[in-house]
């Protein structure tokens, strides 16, 4: 891990961030998520009671059926949570955090998730101001970006996580142009994002992968979290050369 003395330049040529504050989407997601969570809490609680009864009666077949139903219900609850995150309607627990400390702590875990043909490099700018964000959600966002980068490089290559600071001037981000923002970037040398998909990659449930590969919530979840944290997400990508995703956060007061 190396420390670099100069802050990163603000990225240019960024996609304007998808606004999770779109009134129709947020209202729909909020109402649906609230109602579904209430229903799922009842279902999961009731299944738990039935499971305990099956265990007491040594009903292994019934216990297996309940376990399958519990697993499906929890998956559904997780999907609802992801929808709420993508809509910027999640419950956040912000606290003062040091970006570089989080990145240092995550590095060993991230290294273990990468195959041998991917070289993880971490470049941290010293002296960055703290952030006022939910640390668990920030870690989850970084992990999501690294997973996306890993999947974009099946043949391997260099994956770079960097921290820095810069202004939003010269970009199309919906941020104050003269304010300093703390930036976290994840860069890969993978396939890049085709031009025809660049306006859609932040849409909830959009994915270019086969339907069996997942629900396509990763980038939209990250974008929802950053938006709700008063920041923005930018993407620089070139087909055949790779992608850089940057999270821009205002410093803590």
mmCIF file of C-alpha atoms in Angstrom:
data_model
loop_
_atom_site.group_PDB
_atom_site.id
_atom_site.type_symbol
_atom_site.label_atom_id
_atom_site.label_comp_id
_atom_site.label_asym_id
_atom_site.label_seq_id
_atom_site.Cartn_x
_atom_site.Cartn_y
_atom_site.Cartn_z
ATOM 1 C CA UNK A 1 0.000 0.000 0.000
ATOM 2 C CA UNK A 2 1.463 3.333 -0.943
ATOM 3 C CA UNK A 3 0.663 6.845 0.209
ATOM 4 C CA UNK A 4 0.712 9.539 -2.447
ATOM 5 C CA UNK A 5 1.365 13.155 -1.714
ATOM 6 C CA UNK A 6 -0.947 14.879 -4.169
ATOM 7 C CA UNK A 7 -4.751 14.651 -4.235
ATOM 8 C CA UNK A 8 -6.459 13.121 -7.216
ATOM 9 C CA UNK A 9 -7.843 15.308 -9.963
ATOM 10 C CA UNK A 10 -11.580 15.604 -10.215
ATOM 11 C CA UNK A 11 -12.814 13.204 -12.883
ATOM 12 C CA UNK A 12 -14.166 14.687 -16.101
ATOM 13 C CA UNK A 13 -16.562 13.346 -18.689
ATOM 14 C CA UNK A 14 -18.779 11.839 -15.996
ATOM 15 C CA UNK A 15 -22.287 10.558 -16.355
ATOM 16 C CA UNK A 16 -24.755 12.823 -14.574
ATOM 17 C CA UNK A 17 -25.841 10.856 -11.513
ATOM 18 C CA UNK A 18 -29.201 9.163 -11.650
ATOM 19 C CA UNK A 19 -31.417 11.044 -9.222
ATOM 20 C CA UNK A 20 -32.840 8.547 -6.733
ATOM 21 C CA UNK A 21 -34.954 11.486 -5.584
ATOM 22 C CA UNK A 22 -37.209 11.009 -8.611
ATOM 23 C CA UNK A 23 -40.557 11.563 -6.911
ATOM 24 C CA UNK A 24 -42.426 8.701 -8.550
ATOM 25 C CA UNK A 25 -39.732 6.102 -7.940
ATOM 26 C CA UNK A 26 -38.974 7.164 -4.371
ATOM 27 C CA UNK A 27 -42.635 7.298 -3.387
ATOM 28 C CA UNK A 28 -43.260 3.873 -4.915
ATOM 29 C CA UNK A 29 -40.156 2.315 -3.350
ATOM 30 C CA UNK A 30 -40.839 3.837 0.048
ATOM 31 C CA UNK A 31 -44.458 2.721 0.251
ATOM 32 C CA UNK A 32 -43.781 -0.718 -1.213
ATOM 33 C CA UNK A 33 -40.723 -1.311 0.949
ATOM 34 C CA UNK A 34 -42.495 -0.289 4.151
ATOM 35 C CA UNK A 35 -45.517 -2.511 3.490
ATOM 36 C CA UNK A 36 -43.462 -5.497 2.348
ATOM 37 C CA UNK A 37 -41.138 -5.263 5.337
ATOM 38 C CA UNK A 38 -44.116 -5.329 7.705
ATOM 39 C CA UNK A 39 -45.583 -8.373 5.960
ATOM 40 C CA UNK A 40 -42.263 -10.186 5.780
ATOM 41 C CA UNK A 41 -41.601 -9.576 9.470
ATOM 42 C CA UNK A 42 -44.862 -11.361 10.259
ATOM 43 C CA UNK A 43 -44.083 -14.227 7.867
ATOM 44 C CA UNK A 44 -40.540 -14.723 9.171
ATOM 45 C CA UNK A 45 -41.664 -14.533 12.795
ATOM 46 C CA UNK A 46 -44.447 -17.068 12.242
ATOM 47 C CA UNK A 47 -42.158 -19.441 10.359
ATOM 48 C CA UNK A 48 -39.685 -19.252 13.218
ATOM 49 C CA UNK A 49 -42.362 -20.383 15.674
ATOM 50 C CA UNK A 50 -43.397 -23.255 13.380
ATOM 51 C CA UNK A 51 -39.749 -24.286 13.054
ATOM 52 C CA UNK A 52 -39.351 -24.476 16.837
ATOM 53 C CA UNK A 53 -42.482 -26.639 17.031
ATOM 54 C CA UNK A 54 -41.148 -28.961 14.316
ATOM 55 C CA UNK A 55 -37.863 -29.315 16.177
ATOM 56 C CA UNK A 56 -39.712 -30.151 19.388
ATOM 57 C CA UNK A 57 -41.790 -32.774 17.550
ATOM 58 C CA UNK A 58 -38.729 -34.099 15.681
ATOM 59 C CA UNK A 59 -40.494 -33.444 12.381
ATOM 60 C CA UNK A 60 -37.448 -33.282 10.108
ATOM 61 C CA UNK A 61 -39.415 -33.073 6.862
ATOM 62 C CA UNK A 62 -41.538 -30.227 8.171
ATOM 63 C CA UNK A 63 -38.445 -28.495 9.538
ATOM 64 C CA UNK A 64 -36.762 -28.637 6.124
ATOM 65 C CA UNK A 65 -39.813 -27.114 4.440
ATOM 66 C CA UNK A 66 -39.888 -24.305 6.982
ATOM 67 C CA UNK A 67 -36.138 -23.729 6.591
ATOM 68 C CA UNK A 68 -36.610 -23.375 2.825
ATOM 69 C CA UNK A 69 -39.468 -20.923 3.357
ATOM 70 C CA UNK A 70 -37.418 -18.927 5.873
ATOM 71 C CA UNK A 71 -34.497 -18.730 3.469
ATOM 72 C CA UNK A 72 -36.728 -17.486 0.646
ATOM 73 C CA UNK A 73 -38.417 -14.952 2.943
ATOM 74 C CA UNK A 74 -35.080 -13.568 4.113
ATOM 75 C CA UNK A 75 -33.896 -13.308 0.504
ATOM 76 C CA UNK A 76 -37.056 -11.363 -0.266
ATOM 77 C CA UNK A 77 -36.481 -9.077 2.724
ATOM 78 C CA UNK A 78 -32.920 -8.494 1.529
ATOM 79 C CA UNK A 79 -34.198 -7.559 -1.929
ATOM 80 C CA UNK A 80 -36.625 -5.060 -0.379
ATOM 81 C CA UNK A 81 -33.761 -3.525 1.603
ATOM 82 C CA UNK A 82 -31.731 -3.224 -1.589
ATOM 83 C CA UNK A 83 -34.622 -1.504 -3.342
ATOM 84 C CA UNK A 84 -34.862 0.997 -0.488
ATOM 85 C CA UNK A 85 -31.130 1.647 -0.686
ATOM 86 C CA UNK A 86 -31.278 2.204 -4.446
ATOM 87 C CA UNK A 87 -34.102 4.688 -3.904
ATOM 88 C CA UNK A 88 -32.113 6.603 -1.299
ATOM 89 C CA UNK A 89 -34.674 5.697 1.389
ATOM 90 C CA UNK A 90 -32.543 3.530 3.654
ATOM 91 C CA UNK A 91 -32.057 4.182 7.356
ATOM 92 C CA UNK A 92 -28.505 5.481 7.722
ATOM 93 C CA UNK A 93 -26.472 5.750 10.916
ATOM 94 C CA UNK A 94 -23.844 8.339 10.007
ATOM 95 C CA UNK A 95 -20.814 8.952 12.150
ATOM 96 C CA UNK A 96 -17.465 10.622 11.724
ATOM 97 C CA UNK A 97 -15.104 8.295 9.857
ATOM 98 C CA UNK A 98 -11.634 8.459 8.330
ATOM 99 C CA UNK A 99 -11.713 7.200 4.746
ATOM 100 C CA UNK A 100 -8.156 5.903 4.695
ATOM 101 C CA UNK A 101 -8.675 3.934 7.906
ATOM 102 C CA UNK A 102 -11.666 2.173 6.365
ATOM 103 C CA UNK A 103 -9.756 1.408 3.166
ATOM 104 C CA UNK A 104 -6.791 0.026 5.101
ATOM 105 C CA UNK A 105 -9.083 -2.190 7.160
ATOM 106 C CA UNK A 106 -10.893 -3.467 4.062
ATOM 107 C CA UNK A 107 -7.770 -4.214 2.018
ATOM 108 C CA UNK A 108 -7.003 -7.694 3.467
ATOM 109 C CA UNK A 109 -10.637 -8.761 3.029
ATOM 110 C CA UNK A 110 -10.784 -7.458 -0.537
ATOM 111 C CA UNK A 111 -7.516 -9.179 -1.408
ATOM 112 C CA UNK A 112 -9.002 -12.512 -0.354
ATOM 113 C CA UNK A 113 -11.991 -12.035 -2.672
ATOM 114 C CA UNK A 114 -9.822 -11.526 -5.763
ATOM 115 C CA UNK A 115 -8.340 -14.278 -7.940
ATOM 116 C CA UNK A 116 -4.583 -14.596 -8.324
ATOM 117 C CA UNK A 117 -4.620 -12.941 -11.751
ATOM 118 C CA UNK A 118 -5.904 -9.619 -10.347
ATOM 119 C CA UNK A 119 -3.353 -7.315 -8.725
ATOM 120 C CA UNK A 120 -4.932 -5.039 -6.101
ATOM 121 C CA UNK A 121 -3.240 -1.667 -5.650
ATOM 122 C CA UNK A 122 -4.306 0.788 -2.940
ATOM 123 C CA UNK A 123 -3.214 4.421 -3.224
ATOM 124 C CA UNK A 124 -4.183 6.719 -0.352
ATOM 125 C CA UNK A 125 -3.822 10.495 -0.276
ATOM 126 C CA UNK A 126 -2.654 11.667 3.169
ATOM 127 C CA UNK A 127 -4.368 14.304 5.269
ATOM 128 C CA UNK A 128 -7.909 13.807 4.005
ATOM 129 C CA UNK A 129 -10.760 15.318 6.032
ATOM 130 C CA UNK A 130 -13.146 12.962 7.796
ATOM 131 C CA UNK A 131 -16.581 12.082 6.436
ATOM 132 C CA UNK A 132 -19.950 12.022 8.156
ATOM 133 C CA UNK A 133 -21.365 8.795 6.685
ATOM 134 C CA UNK A 134 -22.665 5.388 7.683
ATOM 135 C CA UNK A 135 -19.435 3.331 7.906
ATOM 136 C CA UNK A 136 -21.149 -0.012 7.284
ATOM 137 C CA UNK A 137 -22.830 1.264 4.123
ATOM 138 C CA UNK A 138 -19.602 2.878 2.958
ATOM 139 C CA UNK A 139 -17.767 -0.424 3.339
ATOM 140 C CA UNK A 140 -20.573 -2.231 1.505
ATOM 141 C CA UNK A 141 -20.387 0.314 -1.331
ATOM 142 C CA UNK A 142 -16.634 -0.172 -1.734
ATOM 143 C CA UNK A 143 -17.026 -3.952 -1.715
ATOM 144 C CA UNK A 144 -19.757 -3.725 -4.377
ATOM 145 C CA UNK A 145 -17.492 -1.624 -6.605
ATOM 146 C CA UNK A 146 -14.596 -4.046 -6.192
ATOM 147 C CA UNK A 147 -16.850 -7.000 -7.040
ATOM 148 C CA UNK A 148 -18.009 -5.198 -10.193
ATOM 149 C CA UNK A 149 -14.399 -4.487 -11.155
ATOM 150 C CA UNK A 150 -13.429 -8.109 -10.540
ATOM 151 C CA UNK A 151 -16.234 -9.362 -12.766
ATOM 152 C CA UNK A 152 -15.161 -6.959 -15.516
ATOM 153 C CA UNK A 153 -11.674 -8.524 -15.589
ATOM 154 C CA UNK A 154 -12.043 -12.284 -16.153
ATOM 155 C CA UNK A 155 -8.571 -12.302 -17.737
ATOM 156 C CA UNK A 156 -7.048 -10.445 -14.801
ATOM 157 C CA UNK A 157 -5.193 -7.166 -14.564
ATOM 158 C CA UNK A 158 -4.687 -4.298 -12.144
ATOM 159 C CA UNK A 159 -7.475 -3.119 -9.856
ATOM 160 C CA UNK A 160 -6.799 0.194 -8.132
ATOM 161 C CA UNK A 161 -8.558 1.659 -5.101
ATOM 162 C CA UNK A 162 -7.591 5.251 -4.410
ATOM 163 C CA UNK A 163 -8.579 8.092 -2.132
ATOM 164 C CA UNK A 164 -8.144 11.784 -2.733
ATOM 165 C CA UNK A 165 -9.826 15.155 -2.687
ATOM 166 C CA UNK A 166 -10.878 17.592 -5.364
ATOM 167 C CA UNK A 167 -13.484 20.046 -6.556
ATOM 168 C CA UNK A 168 -16.415 19.293 -8.812
ATOM 169 C CA UNK A 169 -15.663 22.151 -11.199
ATOM 170 C CA UNK A 170 -15.358 21.030 -14.805
ATOM 171 C CA UNK A 171 -17.684 18.072 -14.292
ATOM 172 C CA UNK A 172 -21.372 17.463 -14.870
ATOM 173 C CA UNK A 173 -21.972 16.327 -11.305
ATOM 174 C CA UNK A 174 -24.751 17.939 -9.286
ATOM 175 C CA UNK A 175 -22.310 19.242 -6.663
ATOM 176 C CA UNK A 176 -21.098 22.643 -5.493
ATOM 177 C CA UNK A 177 -18.369 23.546 -7.980
ATOM 178 C CA UNK A 178 -16.174 25.440 -5.505
ATOM 179 C CA UNK A 179 -16.380 22.950 -2.633
ATOM 180 C CA UNK A 180 -13.746 20.340 -1.822
ATOM 181 C CA UNK A 181 -15.004 16.749 -1.883
ATOM 182 C CA UNK A 182 -13.378 13.591 -0.580
ATOM 183 C CA UNK A 183 -13.144 11.043 -3.384
ATOM 184 C CA UNK A 184 -12.911 7.260 -3.379
ATOM 185 C CA UNK A 185 -12.218 5.634 -6.744
ATOM 186 C CA UNK A 186 -12.194 2.023 -7.912
ATOM 187 C CA UNK A 187 -10.553 1.488 -11.303
ATOM 188 C CA UNK A 188 -10.196 -1.616 -13.446
ATOM 189 C CA UNK A 189 -8.657 -2.474 -16.804
ATOM 190 C CA UNK A 190 -11.578 -4.617 -17.873
ATOM 191 C CA UNK A 191 -14.013 -4.558 -20.745
ATOM 192 C CA UNK A 192 -15.432 -1.100 -20.037
ATOM 193 C CA UNK A 193 -19.059 -0.038 -20.407
ATOM 194 C CA UNK A 194 -20.494 0.074 -23.943
ATOM 195 C CA UNK A 195 -21.655 3.541 -24.927
ATOM 196 C CA UNK A 196 -25.246 2.400 -25.430
ATOM 197 C CA UNK A 197 -25.420 1.211 -21.794
ATOM 198 C CA UNK A 198 -23.804 4.163 -20.033
ATOM 199 C CA UNK A 199 -27.071 5.972 -19.423
ATOM 200 C CA UNK A 200 -28.607 2.862 -17.844
ATOM 201 C CA UNK A 201 -25.969 1.384 -15.543
ATOM 202 C CA UNK A 202 -27.314 3.208 -12.478
ATOM 203 C CA UNK A 203 -30.909 2.128 -13.033
ATOM 204 C CA UNK A 204 -32.255 -0.167 -10.301
ATOM 205 C CA UNK A 205 -32.539 -3.779 -11.501
ATOM 206 C CA UNK A 206 -30.670 -3.066 -14.749
ATOM 207 C CA UNK A 207 -27.969 -5.577 -15.616
ATOM 208 C CA UNK A 208 -26.193 -6.599 -18.788
ATOM 209 C CA UNK A 209 -25.582 -10.063 -17.329
ATOM 210 C CA UNK A 210 -27.780 -13.115 -17.893
ATOM 211 C CA UNK A 211 -30.886 -13.110 -15.706
ATOM 212 C CA UNK A 212 -29.493 -16.034 -13.710
ATOM 213 C CA UNK A 213 -26.405 -14.039 -12.705
ATOM 214 C CA UNK A 214 -28.087 -11.650 -10.283
ATOM 215 C CA UNK A 215 -30.567 -8.839 -9.817
ATOM 216 C CA UNK A 216 -28.439 -5.919 -10.994
ATOM 217 C CA UNK A 217 -28.744 -3.847 -7.808
ATOM 218 C CA UNK A 218 -25.040 -3.176 -7.123
ATOM 219 C CA UNK A 219 -24.357 0.199 -8.751
ATOM 220 C CA UNK A 220 -27.842 1.541 -8.087
ATOM 221 C CA UNK A 221 -27.429 0.684 -4.393
ATOM 222 C CA UNK A 222 -24.078 2.450 -4.246
ATOM 223 C CA UNK A 223 -25.556 5.455 -6.035
ATOM 224 C CA UNK A 224 -28.522 5.566 -3.656
ATOM 225 C CA UNK A 225 -26.252 5.506 -0.607
ATOM 226 C CA UNK A 226 -23.965 8.234 -1.972
ATOM 227 C CA UNK A 227 -26.939 10.396 -2.968
ATOM 228 C CA UNK A 228 -28.463 10.051 0.494
ATOM 229 C CA UNK A 229 -25.071 10.989 1.982
ATOM 230 C CA UNK A 230 -25.188 14.311 0.045
ATOM 231 C CA UNK A 231 -22.579 13.182 -2.451
ATOM 232 C CA UNK A 232 -22.494 11.944 -6.022
ATOM 233 C CA UNK A 233 -21.194 9.053 -8.089
ATOM 234 C CA UNK A 234 -19.329 9.462 -11.369
ATOM 235 C CA UNK A 235 -18.277 6.929 -13.984
ATOM 236 C CA UNK A 236 -15.472 7.171 -16.527
ATOM 237 C CA UNK A 237 -15.326 4.246 -18.923
ATOM 238 C CA UNK A 238 -13.900 3.319 -22.289
ATOM 239 C CA UNK A 239 -14.742 0.011 -23.976
ATOM 240 C CA UNK A 240 -11.735 -2.257 -24.046
ATOM 241 C CA UNK A 241 -9.709 -0.116 -21.642
ATOM 242 C CA UNK A 242 -11.592 -0.197 -18.360
ATOM 243 C CA UNK A 243 -13.774 1.741 -15.958
ATOM 244 C CA UNK A 244 -13.278 4.088 -13.035
ATOM 245 C CA UNK A 245 -16.105 4.694 -10.573
ATOM 246 C CA UNK A 246 -15.627 7.591 -8.161
ATOM 247 C CA UNK A 247 -17.626 8.413 -5.049
ATOM 248 C CA UNK A 248 -17.618 12.100 -4.082
ATOM 249 C CA UNK A 249 -18.499 12.960 -0.462
ATOM 250 C CA UNK A 250 -18.612 16.329 1.316
ATOM 251 C CA UNK A 251 -16.240 16.503 4.301
ATOM 252 C CA UNK A 252 -17.671 16.356 7.799
ATOM 253 C CA UNK A 253 -18.418 19.735 9.355
#
